mmCIF file of C-alpha atoms and ligand atoms in Angstrom:
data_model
loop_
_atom_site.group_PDB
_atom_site.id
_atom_site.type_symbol
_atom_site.label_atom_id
_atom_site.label_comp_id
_atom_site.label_asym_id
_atom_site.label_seq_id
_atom_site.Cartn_x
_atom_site.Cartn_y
_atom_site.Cartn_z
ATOM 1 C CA UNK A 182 0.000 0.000 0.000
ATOM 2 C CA UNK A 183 1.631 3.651 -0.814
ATOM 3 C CA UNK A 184 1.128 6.569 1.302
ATOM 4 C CA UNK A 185 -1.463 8.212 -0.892
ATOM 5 C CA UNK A 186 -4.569 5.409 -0.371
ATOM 6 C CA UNK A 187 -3.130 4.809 3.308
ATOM 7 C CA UNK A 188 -5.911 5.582 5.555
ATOM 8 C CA UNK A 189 -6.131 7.839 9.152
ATOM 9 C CA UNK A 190 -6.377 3.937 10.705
ATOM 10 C CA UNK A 191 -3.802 2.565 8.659
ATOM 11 C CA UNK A 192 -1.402 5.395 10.244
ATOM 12 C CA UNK A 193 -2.958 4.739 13.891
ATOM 13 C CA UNK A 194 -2.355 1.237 13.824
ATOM 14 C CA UNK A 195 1.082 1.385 12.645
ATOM 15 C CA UNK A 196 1.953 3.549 14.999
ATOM 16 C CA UNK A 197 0.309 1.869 17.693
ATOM 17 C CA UNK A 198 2.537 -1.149 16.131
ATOM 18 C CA UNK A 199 5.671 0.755 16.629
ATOM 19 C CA UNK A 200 5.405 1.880 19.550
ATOM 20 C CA UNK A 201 4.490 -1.217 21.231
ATOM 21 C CA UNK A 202 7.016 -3.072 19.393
ATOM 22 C CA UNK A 203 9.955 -1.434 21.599
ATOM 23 C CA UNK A 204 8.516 -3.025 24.235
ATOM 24 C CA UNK A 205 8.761 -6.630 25.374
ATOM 25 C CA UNK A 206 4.886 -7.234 26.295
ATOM 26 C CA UNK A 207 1.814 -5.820 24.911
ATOM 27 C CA UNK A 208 -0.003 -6.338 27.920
ATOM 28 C CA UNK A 209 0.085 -6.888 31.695
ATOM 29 C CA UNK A 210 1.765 -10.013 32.942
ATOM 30 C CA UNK A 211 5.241 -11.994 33.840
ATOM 31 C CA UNK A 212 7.222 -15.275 33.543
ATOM 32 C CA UNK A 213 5.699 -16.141 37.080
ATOM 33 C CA UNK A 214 2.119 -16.005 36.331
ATOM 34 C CA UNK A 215 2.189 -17.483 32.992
ATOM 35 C CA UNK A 216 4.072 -20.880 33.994
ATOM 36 C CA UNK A 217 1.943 -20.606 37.416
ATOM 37 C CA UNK A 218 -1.083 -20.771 34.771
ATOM 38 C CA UNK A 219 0.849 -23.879 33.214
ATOM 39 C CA UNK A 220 0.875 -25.781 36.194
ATOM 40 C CA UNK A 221 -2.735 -26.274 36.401
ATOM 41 C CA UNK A 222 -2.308 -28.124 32.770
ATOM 42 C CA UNK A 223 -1.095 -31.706 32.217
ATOM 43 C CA UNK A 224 -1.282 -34.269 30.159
ATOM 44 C CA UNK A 225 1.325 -32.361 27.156
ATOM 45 C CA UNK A 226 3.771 -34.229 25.650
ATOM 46 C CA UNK A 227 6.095 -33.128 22.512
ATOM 47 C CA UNK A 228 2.533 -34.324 19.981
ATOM 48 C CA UNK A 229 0.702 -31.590 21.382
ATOM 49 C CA UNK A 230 -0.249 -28.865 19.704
ATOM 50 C CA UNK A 231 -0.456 -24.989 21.418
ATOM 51 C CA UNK A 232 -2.247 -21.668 20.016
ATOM 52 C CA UNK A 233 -0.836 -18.495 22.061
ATOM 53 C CA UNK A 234 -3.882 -16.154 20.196
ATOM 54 C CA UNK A 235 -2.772 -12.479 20.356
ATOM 55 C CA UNK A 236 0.548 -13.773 20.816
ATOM 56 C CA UNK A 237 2.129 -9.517 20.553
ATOM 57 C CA UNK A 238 6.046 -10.014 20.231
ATOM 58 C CA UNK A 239 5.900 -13.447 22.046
ATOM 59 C CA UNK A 240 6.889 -13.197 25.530
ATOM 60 C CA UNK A 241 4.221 -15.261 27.000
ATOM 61 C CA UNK A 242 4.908 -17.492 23.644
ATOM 62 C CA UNK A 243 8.483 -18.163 24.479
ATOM 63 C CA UNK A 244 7.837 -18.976 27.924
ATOM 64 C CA UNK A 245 5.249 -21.198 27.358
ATOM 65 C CA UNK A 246 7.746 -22.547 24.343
ATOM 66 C CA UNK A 247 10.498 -23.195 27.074
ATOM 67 C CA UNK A 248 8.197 -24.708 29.395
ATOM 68 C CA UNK A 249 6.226 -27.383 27.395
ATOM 69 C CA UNK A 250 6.847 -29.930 24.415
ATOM 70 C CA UNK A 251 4.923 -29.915 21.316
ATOM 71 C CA UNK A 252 4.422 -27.254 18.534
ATOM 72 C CA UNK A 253 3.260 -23.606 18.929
ATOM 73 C CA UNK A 254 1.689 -21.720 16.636
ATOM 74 C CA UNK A 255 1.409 -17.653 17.764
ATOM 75 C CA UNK A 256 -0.831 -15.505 16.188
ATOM 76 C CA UNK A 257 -1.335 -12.105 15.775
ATOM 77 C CA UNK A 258 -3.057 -9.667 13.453
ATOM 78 C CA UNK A 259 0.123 -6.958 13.529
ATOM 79 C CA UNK A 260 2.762 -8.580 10.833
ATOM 80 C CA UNK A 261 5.250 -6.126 12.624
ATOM 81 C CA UNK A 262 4.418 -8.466 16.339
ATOM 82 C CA UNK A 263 4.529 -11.452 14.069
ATOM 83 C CA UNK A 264 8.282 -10.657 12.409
ATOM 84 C CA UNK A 265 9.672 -9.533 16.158
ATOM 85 C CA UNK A 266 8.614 -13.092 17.515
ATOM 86 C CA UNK A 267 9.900 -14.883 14.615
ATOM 87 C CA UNK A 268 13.211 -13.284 15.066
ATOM 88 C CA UNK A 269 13.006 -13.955 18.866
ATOM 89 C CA UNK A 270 12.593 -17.454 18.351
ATOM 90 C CA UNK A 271 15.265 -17.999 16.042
ATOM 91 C CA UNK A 272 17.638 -16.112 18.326
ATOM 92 C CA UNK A 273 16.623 -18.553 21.169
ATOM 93 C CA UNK A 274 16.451 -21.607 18.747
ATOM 94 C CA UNK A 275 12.617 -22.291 19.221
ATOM 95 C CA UNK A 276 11.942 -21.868 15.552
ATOM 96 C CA UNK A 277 11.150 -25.477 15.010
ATOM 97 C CA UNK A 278 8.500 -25.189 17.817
ATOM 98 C CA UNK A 279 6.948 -22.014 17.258
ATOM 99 C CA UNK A 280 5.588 -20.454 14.222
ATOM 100 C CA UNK A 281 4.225 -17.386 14.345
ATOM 101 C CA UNK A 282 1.256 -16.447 11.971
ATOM 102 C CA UNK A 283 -0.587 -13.090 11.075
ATOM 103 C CA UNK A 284 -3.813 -13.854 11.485
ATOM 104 C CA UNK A 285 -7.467 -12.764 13.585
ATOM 105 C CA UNK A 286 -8.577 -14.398 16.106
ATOM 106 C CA UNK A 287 -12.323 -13.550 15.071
ATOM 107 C CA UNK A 288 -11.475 -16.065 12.014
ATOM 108 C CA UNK A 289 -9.159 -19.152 12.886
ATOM 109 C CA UNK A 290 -7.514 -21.056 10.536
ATOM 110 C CA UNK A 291 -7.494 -24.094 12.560
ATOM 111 C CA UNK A 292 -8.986 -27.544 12.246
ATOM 112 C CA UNK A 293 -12.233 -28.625 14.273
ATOM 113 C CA UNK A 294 -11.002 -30.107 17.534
ATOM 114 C CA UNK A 295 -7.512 -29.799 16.820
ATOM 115 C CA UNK A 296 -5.720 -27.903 19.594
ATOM 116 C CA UNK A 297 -4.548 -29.204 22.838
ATOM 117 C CA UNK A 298 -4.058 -25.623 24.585
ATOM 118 C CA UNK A 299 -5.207 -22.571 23.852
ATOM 119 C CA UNK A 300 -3.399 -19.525 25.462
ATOM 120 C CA UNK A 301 -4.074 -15.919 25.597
ATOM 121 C CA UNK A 302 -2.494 -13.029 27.616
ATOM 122 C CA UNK A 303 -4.550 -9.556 27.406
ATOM 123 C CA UNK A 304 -6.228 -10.063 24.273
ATOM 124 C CA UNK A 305 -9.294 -12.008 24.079
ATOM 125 C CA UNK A 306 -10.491 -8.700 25.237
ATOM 126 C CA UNK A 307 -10.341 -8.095 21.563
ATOM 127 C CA UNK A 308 -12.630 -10.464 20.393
ATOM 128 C CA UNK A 309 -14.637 -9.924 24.032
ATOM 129 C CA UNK A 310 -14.701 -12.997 26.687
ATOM 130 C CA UNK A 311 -18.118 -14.817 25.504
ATOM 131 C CA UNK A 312 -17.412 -14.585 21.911
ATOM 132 C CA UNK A 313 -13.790 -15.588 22.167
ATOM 133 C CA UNK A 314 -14.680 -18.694 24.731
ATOM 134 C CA UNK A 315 -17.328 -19.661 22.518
ATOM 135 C CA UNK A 316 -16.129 -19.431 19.325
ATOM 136 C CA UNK A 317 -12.319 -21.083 19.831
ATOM 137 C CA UNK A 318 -13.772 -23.670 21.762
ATOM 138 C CA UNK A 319 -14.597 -25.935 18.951
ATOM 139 C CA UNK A 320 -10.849 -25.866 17.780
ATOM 140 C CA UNK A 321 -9.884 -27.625 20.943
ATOM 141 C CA UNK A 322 -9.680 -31.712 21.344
ATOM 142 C CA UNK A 323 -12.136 -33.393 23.859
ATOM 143 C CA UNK A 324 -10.876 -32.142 26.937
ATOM 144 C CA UNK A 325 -8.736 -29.513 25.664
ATOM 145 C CA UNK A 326 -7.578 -26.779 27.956
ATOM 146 C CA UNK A 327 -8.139 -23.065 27.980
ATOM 147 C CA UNK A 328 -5.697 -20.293 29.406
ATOM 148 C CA UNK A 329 -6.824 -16.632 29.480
ATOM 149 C CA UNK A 330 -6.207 -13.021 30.911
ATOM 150 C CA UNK A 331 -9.401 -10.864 31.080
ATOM 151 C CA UNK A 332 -9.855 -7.183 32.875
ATOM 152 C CA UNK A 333 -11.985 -7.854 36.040
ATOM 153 C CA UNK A 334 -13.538 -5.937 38.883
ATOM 154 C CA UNK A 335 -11.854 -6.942 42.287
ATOM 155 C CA UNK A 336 -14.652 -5.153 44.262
ATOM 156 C CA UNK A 337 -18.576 -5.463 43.799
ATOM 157 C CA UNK A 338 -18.793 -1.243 43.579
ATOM 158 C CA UNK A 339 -16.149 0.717 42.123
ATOM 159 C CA UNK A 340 -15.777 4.566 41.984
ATOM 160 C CA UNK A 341 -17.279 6.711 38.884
ATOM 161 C CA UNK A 342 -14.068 7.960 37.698
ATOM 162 C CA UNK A 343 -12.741 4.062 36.758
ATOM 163 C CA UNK A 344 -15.986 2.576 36.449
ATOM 164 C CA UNK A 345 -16.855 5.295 33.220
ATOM 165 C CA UNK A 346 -12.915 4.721 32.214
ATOM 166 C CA UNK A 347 -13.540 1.160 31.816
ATOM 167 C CA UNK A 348 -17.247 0.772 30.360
ATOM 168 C CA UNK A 349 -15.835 2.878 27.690
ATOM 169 C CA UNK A 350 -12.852 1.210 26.966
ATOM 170 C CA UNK A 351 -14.007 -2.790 27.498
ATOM 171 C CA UNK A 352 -17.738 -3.145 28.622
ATOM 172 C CA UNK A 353 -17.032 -6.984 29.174
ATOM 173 C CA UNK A 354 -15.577 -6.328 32.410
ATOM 174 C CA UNK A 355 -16.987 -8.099 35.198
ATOM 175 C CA UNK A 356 -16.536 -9.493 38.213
ATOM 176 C CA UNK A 357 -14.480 -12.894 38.842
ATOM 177 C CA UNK A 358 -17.741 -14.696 39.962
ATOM 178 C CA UNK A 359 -19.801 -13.429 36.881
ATOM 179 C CA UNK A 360 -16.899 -14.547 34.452
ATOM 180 C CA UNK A 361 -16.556 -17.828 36.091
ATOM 181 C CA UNK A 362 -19.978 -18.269 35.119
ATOM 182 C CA UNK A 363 -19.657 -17.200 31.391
ATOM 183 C CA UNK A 364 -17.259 -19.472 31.212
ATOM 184 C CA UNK A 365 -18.656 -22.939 32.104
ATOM 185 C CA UNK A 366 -21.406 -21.235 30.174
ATOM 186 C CA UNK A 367 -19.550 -21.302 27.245
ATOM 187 C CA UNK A 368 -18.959 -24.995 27.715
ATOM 188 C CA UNK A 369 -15.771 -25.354 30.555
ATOM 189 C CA UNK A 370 -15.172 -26.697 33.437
ATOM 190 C CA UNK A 371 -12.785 -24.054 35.342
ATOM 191 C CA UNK A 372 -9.672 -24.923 36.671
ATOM 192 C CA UNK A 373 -8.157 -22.378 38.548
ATOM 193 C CA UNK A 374 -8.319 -18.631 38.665
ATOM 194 C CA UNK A 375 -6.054 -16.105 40.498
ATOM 195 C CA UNK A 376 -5.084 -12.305 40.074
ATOM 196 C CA UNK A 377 -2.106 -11.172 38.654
ATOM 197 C CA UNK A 378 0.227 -9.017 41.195
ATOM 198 C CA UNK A 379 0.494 -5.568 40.384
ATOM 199 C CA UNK A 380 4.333 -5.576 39.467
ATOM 200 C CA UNK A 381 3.190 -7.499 36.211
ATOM 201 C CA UNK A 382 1.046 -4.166 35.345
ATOM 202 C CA UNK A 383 3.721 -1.753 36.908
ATOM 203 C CA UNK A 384 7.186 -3.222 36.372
ATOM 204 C CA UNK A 385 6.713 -5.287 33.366
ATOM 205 C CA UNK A 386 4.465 -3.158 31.544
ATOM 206 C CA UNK A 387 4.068 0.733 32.270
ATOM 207 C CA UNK A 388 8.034 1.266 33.185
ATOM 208 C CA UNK A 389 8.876 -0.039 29.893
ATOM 209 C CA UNK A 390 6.902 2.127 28.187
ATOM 210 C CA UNK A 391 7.923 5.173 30.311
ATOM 211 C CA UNK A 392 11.383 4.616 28.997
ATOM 212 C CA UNK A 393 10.402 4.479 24.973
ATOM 213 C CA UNK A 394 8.047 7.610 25.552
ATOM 214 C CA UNK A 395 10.377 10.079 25.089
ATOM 215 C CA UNK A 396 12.091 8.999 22.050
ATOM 216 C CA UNK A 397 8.888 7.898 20.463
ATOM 217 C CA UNK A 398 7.381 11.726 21.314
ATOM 218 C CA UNK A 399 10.932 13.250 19.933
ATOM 219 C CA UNK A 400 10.180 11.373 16.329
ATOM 220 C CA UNK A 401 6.656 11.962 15.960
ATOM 221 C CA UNK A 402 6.684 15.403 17.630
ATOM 222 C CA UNK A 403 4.439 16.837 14.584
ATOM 223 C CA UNK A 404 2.307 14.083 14.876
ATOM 224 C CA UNK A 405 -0.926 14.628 17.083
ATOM 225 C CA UNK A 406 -1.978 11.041 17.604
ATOM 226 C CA UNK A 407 0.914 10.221 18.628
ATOM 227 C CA UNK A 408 0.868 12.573 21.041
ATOM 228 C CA UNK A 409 -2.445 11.274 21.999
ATOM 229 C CA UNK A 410 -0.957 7.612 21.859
ATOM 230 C CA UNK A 411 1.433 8.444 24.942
ATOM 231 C CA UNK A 412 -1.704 10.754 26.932
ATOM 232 C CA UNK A 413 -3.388 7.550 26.839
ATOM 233 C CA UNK A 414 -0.995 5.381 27.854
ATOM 234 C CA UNK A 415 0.094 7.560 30.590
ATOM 235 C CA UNK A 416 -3.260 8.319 31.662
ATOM 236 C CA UNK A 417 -4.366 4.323 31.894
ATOM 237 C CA UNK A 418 -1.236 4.250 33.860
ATOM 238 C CA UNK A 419 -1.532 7.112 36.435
ATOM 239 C CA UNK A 420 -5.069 5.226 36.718
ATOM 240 C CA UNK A 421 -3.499 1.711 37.279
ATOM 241 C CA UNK A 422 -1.762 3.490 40.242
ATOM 242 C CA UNK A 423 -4.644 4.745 41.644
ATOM 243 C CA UNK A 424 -7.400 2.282 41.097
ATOM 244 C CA UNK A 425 -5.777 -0.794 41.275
ATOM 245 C CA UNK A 426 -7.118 -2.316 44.091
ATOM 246 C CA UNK A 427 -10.895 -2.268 42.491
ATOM 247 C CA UNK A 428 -9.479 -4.408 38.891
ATOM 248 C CA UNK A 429 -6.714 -6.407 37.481
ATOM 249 C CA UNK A 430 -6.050 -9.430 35.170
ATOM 250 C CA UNK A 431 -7.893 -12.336 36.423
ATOM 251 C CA UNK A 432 -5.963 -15.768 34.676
ATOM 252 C CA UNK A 433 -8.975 -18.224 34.031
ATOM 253 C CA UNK A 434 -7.790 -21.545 33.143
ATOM 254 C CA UNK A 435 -10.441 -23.979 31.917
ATOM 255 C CA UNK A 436 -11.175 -27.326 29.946
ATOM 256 C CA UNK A 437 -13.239 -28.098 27.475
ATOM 257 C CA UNK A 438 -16.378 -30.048 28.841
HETATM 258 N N1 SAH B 505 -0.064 -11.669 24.501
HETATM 259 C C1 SAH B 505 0.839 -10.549 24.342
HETATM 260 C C2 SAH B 505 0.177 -9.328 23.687
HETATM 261 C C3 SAH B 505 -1.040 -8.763 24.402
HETATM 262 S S1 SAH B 505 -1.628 -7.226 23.674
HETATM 263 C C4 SAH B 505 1.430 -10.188 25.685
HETATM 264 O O1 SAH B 505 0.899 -10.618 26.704
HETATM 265 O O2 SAH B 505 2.416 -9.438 25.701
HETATM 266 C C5 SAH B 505 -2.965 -7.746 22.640
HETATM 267 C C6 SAH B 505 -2.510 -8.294 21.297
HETATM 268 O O3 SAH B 505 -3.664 -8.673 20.561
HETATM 269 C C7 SAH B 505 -1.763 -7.278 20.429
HETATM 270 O O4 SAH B 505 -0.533 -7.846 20.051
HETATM 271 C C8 SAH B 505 -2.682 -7.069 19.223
HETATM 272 O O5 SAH B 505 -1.989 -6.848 18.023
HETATM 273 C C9 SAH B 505 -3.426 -8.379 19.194
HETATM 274 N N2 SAH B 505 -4.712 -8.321 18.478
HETATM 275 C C10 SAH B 505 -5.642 -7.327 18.490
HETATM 276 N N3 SAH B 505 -6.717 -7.672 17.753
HETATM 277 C C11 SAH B 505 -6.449 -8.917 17.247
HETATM 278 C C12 SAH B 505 -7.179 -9.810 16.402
HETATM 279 N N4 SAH B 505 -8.390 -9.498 15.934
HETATM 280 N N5 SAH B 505 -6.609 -10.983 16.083
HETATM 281 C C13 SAH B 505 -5.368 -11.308 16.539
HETATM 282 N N6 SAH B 505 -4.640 -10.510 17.347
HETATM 283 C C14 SAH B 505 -5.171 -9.325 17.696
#
């Protein structure tokens, strides 16, 4: 595509794409909680097969790579993500294990009943929880499991000023007892659930974007959605800090019943 026919959302996304690709993780989370999620899953062996769905530049992907047998594919819809993880994965020699795919996760290109594990760190949000649980259910085996981060309230009531912030940004947020329920309503039997600690929203994913700020402002100083870009980041942030006792990530692990 040339400049002239790119659109206003063509130019938001790929700046959304580079700025998030100078950063390890797209979204909240840590090596902890994401082989702590792992442990609640047996029965893999090196036939299984692994989707890591919103996979960003792949560090949930390589953990989960280092951690388990079997082949991974990782998709996600930003090509830019997509080339990052490749390059990751060669670097740590996983590229036999792990192929990662541009793709949308509202449209599969998996077989019927053919996964083993599906994973996905802060991004079914994307799709929403009922629709994703529902619809990538039928491309897990009999018994297949189910591994996902959603936004949840920790507390019943929550003040205006987040409440409004988050209705507007992801509706689908709920409380851990309501989601529990969409989810065996979409056909699981849950596992396990727990909270992820703050530091994976603080250390692993706000610092590292408070260093790449600056430079990213300094190159797109003329640019007002970029500007934007960082308010919104920053704001979400300074929000995190403020709020955080009333939501988090809730990991939901599950199998298919
Ligand atoms: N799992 C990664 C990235 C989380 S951020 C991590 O934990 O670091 C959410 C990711 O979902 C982004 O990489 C974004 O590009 C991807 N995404 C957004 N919409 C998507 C879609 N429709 N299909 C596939 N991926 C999508």
């Amino acid at each position: 595509m040339n400049k002239d026919n790119q659109t206003i959302h063509d130019f938001d996304y790929s700046l959304i794409c580079e700025y998030f690709s100078s950063t390890d993780r797209q979204g909240p989370g840590s090596e902890e909680t994401t082989l702590r999620a792992l442990s609640f899953i047996d029965d893999l062996d090196n036939h299984s097969t692994i989707a890591d769905l919103g996979c960003g530049t792949g560090t949930p992907t390589i953990t989960l790579a280092q951690h388990t047998l079997g082949k991974i594919t990782a998709l996600d819809l930003f090509p830019a993500f997509i080339n990052r993880l490749n390059e990751r994965c060669r670097a740590k020699h996983l590229e036999q294990r792990v192929n990662g795919i541009v793709g949308d996760m509202r449209n599969l290109p998996f077989d019927k009943s053919s996964l083993d594990l599906i994973w996905s760190e802060g991004a079914i949000y994307n799709i929403g929880f009922r629709r994703g649980l529902a619809e990538w259910r039928r491309f897990l085996k009999p018994n297949g499991f189910i591994a996902v981060t959603d936004a949840t309230w920790l507390k019943q009531e929550q003040p205006a000023e987040i409440k409004d912030f988050w209705n507007e940004a992801y509706p689908e947020i709920d409380t851990l007892e309501n989601k529990v329920s969409q989810m065996e309503a979409a056909g699981y039997t849950v596992i396990a659930t727990f909270t992820l600690p703050s530091h994976c929203w603080i250390d692993n994913y706000y610092s590292p974007q408070r260093i790449i700020q600056q430079n990213f402002l300094k190159r797109h100083s003329d640019n007002p959605a970029a500007v934007d870009l960082v308010e919104n980041q920053r704001r979400e942030a300074e929000l995190y800090l403020r709020y955080q006792h009333y939501y988090g990530y809730v990991f939901y692990i599950g199998r298919k019943c």
